[in-house]
Each structure stands twice: as C-alpha cells, then as structure tokens.
Amino acid sequence: MLTLANGPLRFSALRQRIGAVTPKVLTSTLRTLERDGLVDRQVTAQVPIRVDYELTKLGHSLLEPMDAIRIWSEKHAAKVMAAREIFDES
C-alpha cells in the first residue's frame, strides 16, 4: 500500500519497487486489497493490456495509521528483540 501512496503503478513497476515478492503472491495481495476496497484496478485495452493499480480514498485513509505503526515499530524494535531473546532463553 505504501508503494501506491504517490499514485498509480503498473503491476511490473509495483513488483520491482517492492522487491522480493513472487507474481502469484503480489497478484493475490492486490486482489485482496481490491476486494476490501483499498485498491482500484484499472484495465486499459491496448496491446499488451495495461493494468494500473491505485489506492482508493479508503486506502489513502489507512496510510496515516500505517505510518504510526511504522514509527512505533522503529522506536521499540530493540525492546521487542530483547524481549524475544529473553523469552527464547527461558
């Protein structure tokens, strides 16, 4: 979703920016996001067919909470890792 925050992208551009993701997993994820109303899929009839994905208004509304979770995660990552180590040692 964060990859689509700045505007629509084609499938190949999305995959390239995300990195290590198989086409099958990306397709499944995009379909789920589309089903949930967070992503819109636009098909343009040309050769080859052009498919663009973009966030819906609902999808954009989720970016702020996601950013808050990212900030929290970065702030507390060391504490979480320390807790894991303590747990794993016991």
Coordinates of C-alpha atoms in Angstrom, one line a residue:
M1 CA 0.0 0.0 0.0
L2 CA 2.8 2.4 0.8
T3 CA 4.2 1.8 -2.7
L4 CA 1.0 3.1 -4.1
A5 CA 0.8 6.2 -1.8
N6 CA 2.2 8.5 -4.5
G7 CA -0.1 7.4 -7.3
P8 CA -1.0 4.6 -9.6
L9 CA 1.5 2.0 -10.8
R10 CA 1.6 -0.9 -13.2
F11 CA 2.0 -4.4 -11.9
S12 CA 5.6 -4.7 -13.1
A13 CA 6.5 -1.4 -11.5
L14 CA 4.9 -2.4 -8.2
R15 CA 6.7 -5.7 -8.2
Q16 CA 10.0 -4.0 -9.0
R17 CA 9.6 -1.5 -6.2
I18 CA 8.5 -4.0 -3.6
G19 CA 11.3 -6.4 -4.3
A20 CA 11.3 -10.0 -3.2
V21 CA 7.7 -11.0 -4.0
T22 CA 6.5 -13.6 -6.4
P23 CA 4.0 -12.6 -9.1
K24 CA 1.5 -15.0 -7.5
V25 CA 1.7 -13.5 -4.1
L26 CA 1.6 -10.0 -5.4
T27 CA -1.5 -10.8 -7.5
S28 CA -3.2 -12.4 -4.6
T29 CA -2.4 -9.5 -2.3
L30 CA -3.7 -6.9 -4.8
R31 CA -6.9 -8.9 -5.4
T32 CA -7.5 -9.0 -1.6
L33 CA -6.8 -5.2 -1.3
E34 CA -9.2 -4.6 -4.3
R35 CA -11.9 -6.8 -2.7
D36 CA -11.5 -4.8 0.6
G37 CA -12.0 -1.6 -1.3
L38 CA -8.5 -0.3 -0.6
V39 CA -7.0 -0.6 -4.1
D40 CA -8.6 0.1 -7.5
R41 CA -7.6 -1.9 -10.6
Q42 CA -7.9 -0.2 -14.0
V43 CA -7.5 -2.1 -17.2
T44 CA -6.7 -0.2 -20.4
A45 CA -7.4 -2.0 -23.7
Q46 CA -4.1 -1.8 -25.6
V47 CA -1.5 -4.3 -26.8
P48 CA -0.3 -5.6 -24.4
I49 CA -3.2 -4.9 -22.0
R50 CA -2.2 -2.2 -19.4
V51 CA -3.3 -2.8 -15.8
D52 CA -2.8 0.0 -13.3
Y53 CA -3.3 -0.2 -9.5
E54 CA -4.0 2.8 -7.3
L55 CA -5.2 3.4 -3.7
T56 CA -8.9 4.3 -3.3
K57 CA -10.0 7.1 -0.9
L58 CA -10.4 4.4 1.7
G59 CA -6.9 3.1 1.0
H60 CA -5.4 6.6 1.4
S61 CA -7.2 6.9 4.8
L62 CA -5.2 3.8 6.0
L63 CA -1.8 5.4 5.3
E64 CA -1.7 7.5 8.4
P65 CA -2.4 4.7 10.8
M66 CA 0.1 2.5 9.0
D67 CA 2.7 5.3 9.4
A68 CA 2.0 5.4 13.1
I69 CA 2.7 1.7 13.4
R70 CA 5.9 2.1 11.4
I71 CA 7.1 4.9 13.7
W72 CA 6.2 2.8 16.8
S73 CA 8.0 -0.2 15.4
E74 CA 11.1 1.7 14.7
K75 CA 11.1 3.3 18.2
H76 CA 10.5 0.0 20.0
A77 CA 12.3 -2.6 17.8
A78 CA 15.2 -3.0 20.2
K79 CA 12.9 -3.7 23.1
V80 CA 10.9 -6.2 21.1
M81 CA 14.1 -8.0 20.1
A82 CA 15.3 -8.0 23.7
A83 CA 12.0 -9.5 24.8
R84 CA 12.3 -12.2 22.2
E85 CA 15.8 -13.1 23.4
I86 CA 14.6 -13.3 27.0
F87 CA 11.6 -15.5 26.0
D88 CA 13.7 -17.8 23.8
E89 CA 16.3 -18.3 26.6
S90 CA 13.7 -19.4 29.1

